[in-house]
Amino acid sequence: MSAQLVFQFGTRAAVFLLFLAVSTTHAQSTGTGKNPVKVFILAGQSNMEGKGKISLLKHQMMQPETKALFAHLHNQGQFIEREDVFIKFLDRNGKLTVGYGSPDRIGPELEFGFVMGDHFDEPVLLIKTAWGGKSLYRDFRSPGAAEPDAAILEKQWANARKRQPDTTMEEIRKSYGFYYRAMLDEVNQTLESMDQFVPGYTPSQGYELAGFVWFQGWNDMVNPDFVAAYTDNMAHFIRDVRRDLNQPGLPFVVGVLGVGG
């Protein structure tokens, strides 16, 4: 089984970690007859984008030794579309099913969404913001982490000018936190247009930001400075997301994928 599918299906119980965080966050009815939509943010780089092949999933769900593990995802070989779980992944949106990873692939959203849909009576919306090859040190760097030392910026500027001589220091500075800001923009724009992504949604119904799932890390392993700063940068990231979304108690789960043991 591929690493991506192991994360999703081989550790289905791991999603229960988020239950421990959100089990007390059930929203009360707003009096409209509809409970607020449960909204989860899924963010990260390539493994959050999703690299599990649909063709591999189709094969495994028909094999005697693995078919029981995948039975909840299909009906006689046809993939199920959830009627109660919806997803917005950059330029794609719809009912949760396969195909919301990289082209012809799946990501953590599939199993996560099925578990959350089964757990909650309320509709669920997943807002996935993921771009491959991005680091927490630079691309997702949040405001609380501030800029790295001037010497590091100068070195990056010099390296960048070898490839593009007209690169400015301002461009180097703006690259820090670019995808943090893009993530927040994506989340806020989606929340402002909920009726486009959750059928039947009304403003009086409302929504609840119920959890944040982070699945990223490879691009911070390739540089010792990035590795050394990861813990502090992650702590800043969590605090800043909670502040910028005005959700001081927003539950966080950090997914981990083993690399080389």
mmCIF file of C-alpha atoms in Angstrom:
data_model
loop_
_atom_site.group_PDB
_atom_site.id
_atom_site.type_symbol
_atom_site.label_atom_id
_atom_site.label_comp_id
_atom_site.label_asym_id
_atom_site.label_seq_id
_atom_site.Cartn_x
_atom_site.Cartn_y
_atom_site.Cartn_z
ATOM 1 C CA MET A 1 0.000 0.000 0.000
ATOM 2 C CA SER A 2 1.371 3.436 -0.872
ATOM 3 C CA ALA A 3 2.416 5.823 1.881
ATOM 4 C CA GLN A 4 -0.376 8.183 0.905
ATOM 5 C CA LEU A 5 -3.041 5.489 1.180
ATOM 6 C CA VAL A 6 -1.583 4.203 4.431
ATOM 7 C CA PHE A 7 -2.000 7.688 5.883
ATOM 8 C CA GLN A 8 -5.610 7.815 4.821
ATOM 9 C CA PHE A 9 -6.887 4.311 5.274
ATOM 10 C CA GLY A 10 -4.356 2.341 7.284
ATOM 11 C CA THR A 11 -4.635 4.818 10.163
ATOM 12 C CA ARG A 12 -8.351 5.612 10.051
ATOM 13 C CA ALA A 13 -8.389 5.632 13.849
ATOM 14 C CA ALA A 14 -5.811 8.421 13.886
ATOM 15 C CA VAL A 15 -8.527 10.824 12.797
ATOM 16 C CA PHE A 16 -10.025 10.220 16.236
ATOM 17 C CA LEU A 17 -7.358 12.579 17.563
ATOM 18 C CA LEU A 18 -9.354 15.417 16.129
ATOM 19 C CA PHE A 19 -12.490 14.101 17.830
ATOM 20 C CA LEU A 20 -10.728 14.631 21.151
ATOM 21 C CA ALA A 21 -10.262 18.255 20.192
ATOM 22 C CA VAL A 22 -13.659 18.978 18.656
ATOM 23 C CA SER A 23 -15.964 16.729 20.689
ATOM 24 C CA THR A 24 -16.967 19.663 22.878
ATOM 25 C CA THR A 25 -17.436 22.126 20.027
ATOM 26 C CA HIS A 26 -20.863 20.988 18.803
ATOM 27 C CA ALA A 27 -22.760 24.157 17.940
ATOM 28 C CA GLN A 28 -26.275 24.754 19.162
ATOM 29 C CA SER A 29 -29.138 25.306 16.752
ATOM 30 C CA THR A 30 -29.525 28.902 15.614
ATOM 31 C CA GLY A 31 -33.299 28.650 15.637
ATOM 32 C CA THR A 32 -33.482 28.398 11.844
ATOM 33 C CA GLY A 33 -33.999 24.646 11.868
ATOM 34 C CA LYS A 34 -30.461 24.210 10.525
ATOM 35 C CA ASN A 35 -27.363 23.769 12.634
ATOM 36 C CA PRO A 36 -24.201 25.686 11.702
ATOM 37 C CA VAL A 37 -21.958 24.037 9.123
ATOM 38 C CA LYS A 38 -18.837 22.401 10.562
ATOM 39 C CA VAL A 39 -15.860 23.838 8.688
ATOM 40 C CA PHE A 40 -12.405 22.259 8.702
ATOM 41 C CA ILE A 41 -9.271 23.750 7.146
ATOM 42 C CA LEU A 42 -6.788 21.319 5.577
ATOM 43 C CA ALA A 43 -3.444 22.903 4.729
ATOM 44 C CA GLY A 44 0.067 21.913 3.725
ATOM 45 C CA GLN A 45 2.183 20.920 0.747
ATOM 46 C CA SER A 46 2.264 17.931 -1.629
ATOM 47 C CA ASN A 47 1.067 15.267 0.792
ATOM 48 C CA MET A 48 -1.922 17.418 1.667
ATOM 49 C CA GLU A 49 -2.497 18.009 -2.033
ATOM 50 C CA GLY A 50 -2.789 14.223 -2.277
ATOM 51 C CA LYS A 51 -0.691 11.718 -4.193
ATOM 52 C CA GLY A 52 -2.664 8.495 -3.738
ATOM 53 C CA LYS A 53 -3.579 7.120 -7.168
ATOM 54 C CA ILE A 54 -7.277 6.504 -7.813
ATOM 55 C CA SER A 55 -6.277 3.529 -9.960
ATOM 56 C CA LEU A 56 -4.490 1.997 -6.961
ATOM 57 C CA LEU A 57 -7.527 2.617 -4.769
ATOM 58 C CA LYS A 58 -9.781 0.902 -7.319
ATOM 59 C CA HIS A 59 -7.465 -2.091 -7.328
ATOM 60 C CA GLN A 60 -7.200 -2.346 -3.555
ATOM 61 C CA MET A 61 -10.918 -2.018 -2.888
ATOM 62 C CA MET A 62 -11.527 -5.176 -4.915
ATOM 63 C CA GLN A 63 -8.757 -7.340 -3.427
ATOM 64 C CA PRO A 64 -9.849 -9.938 -0.862
ATOM 65 C CA GLU A 65 -7.253 -8.878 1.697
ATOM 66 C CA THR A 66 -8.099 -5.158 1.565
ATOM 67 C CA LYS A 67 -11.655 -4.785 0.262
ATOM 68 C CA ALA A 68 -13.227 -4.505 3.722
ATOM 69 C CA LEU A 69 -10.986 -1.537 4.496
ATOM 70 C CA PHE A 70 -12.367 0.398 1.539
ATOM 71 C CA ALA A 71 -15.986 -0.788 1.494
ATOM 72 C CA HIS A 72 -17.350 2.493 2.862
ATOM 73 C CA LEU A 73 -15.977 4.450 -0.119
ATOM 74 C CA HIS A 74 -17.972 2.777 -2.898
ATOM 75 C CA ASN A 75 -21.208 1.083 -3.852
ATOM 76 C CA GLN A 76 -20.611 -1.920 -6.111
ATOM 77 C CA GLY A 77 -17.455 -0.344 -7.471
ATOM 78 C CA GLN A 78 -18.905 3.157 -7.948
ATOM 79 C CA PHE A 79 -17.332 5.783 -5.714
ATOM 80 C CA ILE A 80 -19.762 7.395 -3.303
ATOM 81 C CA GLU A 81 -20.387 11.137 -3.349
ATOM 82 C CA ARG A 82 -21.185 12.391 0.141
ATOM 83 C CA GLU A 83 -24.427 14.337 0.397
ATOM 84 C CA ASP A 84 -23.398 15.868 3.721
ATOM 85 C CA VAL A 85 -19.706 16.670 3.166
ATOM 86 C CA PHE A 86 -18.464 19.258 0.692
ATOM 87 C CA ILE A 87 -15.010 20.382 -0.324
ATOM 88 C CA LYS A 88 -13.401 23.502 -1.719
ATOM 89 C CA PHE A 89 -9.870 22.922 -2.991
ATOM 90 C CA LEU A 90 -8.612 26.042 -4.774
ATOM 91 C CA ASP A 91 -10.360 25.987 -8.178
ATOM 92 C CA ARG A 92 -12.342 22.779 -7.499
ATOM 93 C CA ASN A 93 -15.374 22.233 -5.316
ATOM 94 C CA GLY A 94 -18.298 19.878 -4.881
ATOM 95 C CA LYS A 95 -19.557 16.874 -2.930
ATOM 96 C CA LEU A 96 -16.744 14.938 -1.324
ATOM 97 C CA THR A 97 -15.559 11.957 -3.359
ATOM 98 C CA VAL A 98 -12.340 10.835 -5.034
ATOM 99 C CA GLY A 99 -10.415 13.251 -7.253
ATOM 100 C CA TYR A 100 -9.722 16.144 -4.893
ATOM 101 C CA GLY A 101 -5.999 15.497 -4.735
ATOM 102 C CA SER A 102 -3.467 16.053 -7.495
ATOM 103 C CA PRO A 103 -4.871 15.109 -10.930
ATOM 104 C CA ASP A 104 -6.420 11.617 -10.792
ATOM 105 C CA ARG A 105 -5.366 11.252 -7.171
ATOM 106 C CA ILE A 106 -6.676 11.509 -3.653
ATOM 107 C CA GLY A 107 -5.407 13.132 -0.475
ATOM 108 C CA PRO A 108 -6.183 13.075 3.257
ATOM 109 C CA GLU A 109 -9.435 14.937 2.568
ATOM 110 C CA LEU A 110 -11.188 11.741 1.430
ATOM 111 C CA GLU A 111 -10.955 9.628 4.559
ATOM 112 C CA PHE A 112 -10.954 12.655 6.843
ATOM 113 C CA GLY A 113 -14.159 13.918 5.273
ATOM 114 C CA PHE A 114 -15.857 10.511 5.504
ATOM 115 C CA VAL A 115 -15.005 10.216 9.193
ATOM 116 C CA MET A 116 -16.173 13.755 9.955
ATOM 117 C CA GLY A 117 -19.353 13.299 7.929
ATOM 118 C CA ASP A 118 -20.168 10.131 9.869
ATOM 119 C CA HIS A 119 -19.412 11.823 13.186
ATOM 120 C CA PHE A 120 -21.376 15.055 12.827
ATOM 121 C CA ASP A 121 -25.065 15.518 12.218
ATOM 122 C CA GLU A 122 -24.340 18.948 10.734
ATOM 123 C CA PRO A 123 -23.132 19.468 7.153
ATOM 124 C CA VAL A 124 -19.329 19.506 6.849
ATOM 125 C CA LEU A 125 -17.232 21.738 4.608
ATOM 126 C CA LEU A 126 -13.536 21.070 4.001
ATOM 127 C CA ILE A 127 -11.479 24.036 2.832
ATOM 128 C CA LYS A 128 -8.245 22.601 1.443
ATOM 129 C CA THR A 129 -5.333 24.946 0.779
ATOM 130 C CA ALA A 130 -2.262 23.049 -0.363
ATOM 131 C CA TRP A 131 0.579 23.698 -2.771
ATOM 132 C CA GLY A 132 3.434 21.287 -3.467
ATOM 133 C CA GLY A 133 7.033 22.032 -2.604
ATOM 134 C CA LYS A 134 6.434 24.640 0.092
ATOM 135 C CA SER A 135 8.242 25.143 3.384
ATOM 136 C CA LEU A 136 7.044 26.418 6.731
ATOM 137 C CA TYR A 137 10.330 28.276 7.118
ATOM 138 C CA ARG A 138 9.690 30.477 4.097
ATOM 139 C CA ASP A 139 6.448 29.930 2.157
ATOM 140 C CA PHE A 140 4.027 29.388 5.057
ATOM 141 C CA ARG A 141 5.994 31.543 7.498
ATOM 142 C CA SER A 142 3.524 33.394 9.689
ATOM 143 C CA PRO A 143 3.872 36.984 10.946
ATOM 144 C CA GLY A 144 4.845 35.989 14.477
ATOM 145 C CA ALA A 145 8.019 34.334 13.198
ATOM 146 C CA ALA A 146 9.221 37.651 11.702
ATOM 147 C CA GLU A 147 11.950 37.679 9.059
ATOM 148 C CA PRO A 148 15.085 35.556 9.293
ATOM 149 C CA ASP A 149 18.449 37.185 9.881
ATOM 150 C CA ALA A 150 19.692 39.706 7.329
ATOM 151 C CA ALA A 151 22.590 37.402 6.424
ATOM 152 C CA ILE A 152 20.142 34.658 5.392
ATOM 153 C CA LEU A 153 18.143 37.099 3.254
ATOM 154 C CA GLU A 154 21.317 38.360 1.596
ATOM 155 C CA LYS A 155 22.412 34.823 0.780
ATOM 156 C CA GLN A 156 19.015 33.998 -0.732
ATOM 157 C CA TRP A 157 19.047 37.207 -2.706
ATOM 158 C CA ALA A 158 22.493 36.413 -4.113
ATOM 159 C CA ASN A 159 21.387 32.906 -5.092
ATOM 160 C CA ALA A 160 18.211 34.223 -6.701
ATOM 161 C CA ARG A 161 20.144 36.769 -8.783
ATOM 162 C CA LYS A 162 22.239 33.972 -10.258
ATOM 163 C CA ARG A 163 19.051 32.696 -11.865
ATOM 164 C CA GLN A 164 17.289 36.033 -12.381
ATOM 165 C CA PRO A 165 19.660 39.009 -12.186
ATOM 166 C CA ASP A 166 16.843 41.523 -11.772
ATOM 167 C CA THR A 167 15.477 39.934 -8.566
ATOM 168 C CA THR A 168 15.064 42.535 -5.821
ATOM 169 C CA MET A 169 15.445 42.185 -2.072
ATOM 170 C CA GLU A 170 11.805 43.236 -1.755
ATOM 171 C CA GLU A 171 10.797 40.186 -3.796
ATOM 172 C CA ILE A 172 12.815 37.971 -1.460
ATOM 173 C CA ARG A 173 11.090 39.501 1.555
ATOM 174 C CA LYS A 174 7.625 39.123 0.026
ATOM 175 C CA SER A 175 8.245 35.430 -0.590
ATOM 176 C CA TYR A 176 8.278 34.907 3.175
ATOM 177 C CA GLY A 177 4.745 34.083 4.231
ATOM 178 C CA PHE A 178 3.339 34.310 0.689
ATOM 179 C CA TYR A 179 1.437 31.029 1.044
ATOM 180 C CA TYR A 180 0.397 31.798 4.608
ATOM 181 C CA ARG A 181 -1.356 34.868 3.252
ATOM 182 C CA ALA A 182 -2.737 32.904 0.280
ATOM 183 C CA MET A 183 -4.110 30.298 2.685
ATOM 184 C CA LEU A 184 -5.909 32.921 4.756
ATOM 185 C CA ASP A 185 -7.277 34.597 1.633
ATOM 186 C CA GLU A 186 -8.635 31.278 0.396
ATOM 187 C CA VAL A 187 -10.257 30.506 3.739
ATOM 188 C CA ASN A 188 -11.794 33.956 4.174
ATOM 189 C CA GLN A 189 -13.095 34.143 0.610
ATOM 190 C CA THR A 190 -14.700 30.727 0.970
ATOM 191 C CA LEU A 191 -16.324 31.628 4.285
ATOM 192 C CA GLU A 192 -17.735 34.772 2.725
ATOM 193 C CA SER A 193 -19.374 32.703 -0.045
ATOM 194 C CA MET A 194 -20.587 29.653 1.855
ATOM 195 C CA ASP A 195 -23.768 29.369 -0.193
ATOM 196 C CA GLN A 196 -21.648 28.575 -3.266
ATOM 197 C CA PHE A 197 -20.110 25.520 -1.616
ATOM 198 C CA VAL A 198 -22.767 24.151 0.753
ATOM 199 C CA PRO A 199 -26.125 23.515 -0.979
ATOM 200 C CA GLY A 200 -29.013 25.092 0.867
ATOM 201 C CA TYR A 201 -26.783 27.168 3.115
ATOM 202 C CA THR A 202 -28.252 30.395 4.474
ATOM 203 C CA PRO A 203 -26.432 33.194 6.332
ATOM 204 C CA SER A 204 -28.772 32.748 9.309
ATOM 205 C CA GLN A 205 -27.582 29.142 9.573
ATOM 206 C CA GLY A 206 -23.992 30.168 10.128
ATOM 207 C CA TYR A 207 -20.879 28.040 10.405
ATOM 208 C CA GLU A 208 -18.316 26.971 12.970
ATOM 209 C CA LEU A 209 -14.588 26.677 12.373
ATOM 210 C CA ALA A 210 -14.215 23.286 13.998
ATOM 211 C CA GLY A 211 -10.594 22.293 13.328
ATOM 212 C CA PHE A 212 -7.369 22.779 11.390
ATOM 213 C CA VAL A 213 -5.348 19.891 9.924
ATOM 214 C CA TRP A 214 -1.720 20.513 8.919
ATOM 215 C CA PHE A 215 0.176 17.977 6.780
ATOM 216 C CA GLN A 216 3.525 19.303 5.630
ATOM 217 C CA GLY A 217 7.205 19.020 6.356
ATOM 218 C CA TRP A 218 9.377 17.563 3.614
ATOM 219 C CA ASN A 219 10.638 20.903 2.327
ATOM 220 C CA ASP A 220 11.796 21.838 5.824
ATOM 221 C CA MET A 221 13.935 18.687 6.054
ATOM 222 C CA VAL A 222 16.340 19.618 3.294
ATOM 223 C CA ASN A 223 17.980 22.534 5.100
ATOM 224 C CA PRO A 224 19.477 22.329 8.626
ATOM 225 C CA ASP A 225 18.405 25.916 9.394
ATOM 226 C CA PHE A 226 14.822 25.070 8.420
ATOM 227 C CA VAL A 227 14.871 21.961 10.636
ATOM 228 C CA ALA A 228 16.240 23.849 13.629
ATOM 229 C CA ALA A 229 13.554 26.522 13.350
ATOM 230 C CA TYR A 230 10.599 24.220 12.691
ATOM 231 C CA THR A 231 9.317 23.920 16.257
ATOM 232 C CA ASP A 232 9.300 27.665 16.844
ATOM 233 C CA ASN A 233 7.840 28.361 13.397
ATOM 234 C CA MET A 234 5.069 25.803 13.963
ATOM 235 C CA ALA A 235 4.185 27.366 17.303
ATOM 236 C CA HIS A 236 4.032 30.811 15.700
ATOM 237 C CA PHE A 237 1.935 29.392 12.855
ATOM 238 C CA ILE A 238 -0.688 27.933 15.201
ATOM 239 C CA ARG A 239 -0.919 31.084 17.300
ATOM 240 C CA ASP A 240 -1.103 33.321 14.238
ATOM 241 C CA VAL A 241 -3.777 31.254 12.484
ATOM 242 C CA ARG A 242 -5.916 31.345 15.618
ATOM 243 C CA ARG A 243 -5.444 35.098 15.885
ATOM 244 C CA ASP A 244 -5.962 35.901 12.196
ATOM 245 C CA LEU A 245 -9.125 33.793 12.012
ATOM 246 C CA ASN A 246 -10.311 35.116 15.373
ATOM 247 C CA GLN A 247 -10.559 31.582 16.738
ATOM 248 C CA PRO A 248 -8.377 31.452 19.881
ATOM 249 C CA GLY A 249 -9.412 27.883 20.690
ATOM 250 C CA LEU A 250 -9.235 26.445 17.167
ATOM 251 C CA PRO A 251 -8.179 22.772 17.465
ATOM 252 C CA PHE A 252 -5.038 21.800 15.512
ATOM 253 C CA VAL A 253 -3.894 18.379 14.343
ATOM 254 C CA VAL A 254 -0.497 17.886 12.699
ATOM 255 C CA GLY A 255 -0.229 14.864 10.413
ATOM 256 C CA VAL A 256 3.078 13.001 10.259
ATOM 257 C CA LEU A 257 4.344 10.798 7.434
ATOM 258 C CA GLY A 258 7.444 8.715 8.124
ATOM 259 C CA VAL A 259 10.456 9.515 5.946
ATOM 260 C CA GLY A 260 13.313 7.018 5.861
ATOM 261 C CA GLY A 261 12.320 5.402 9.163
#
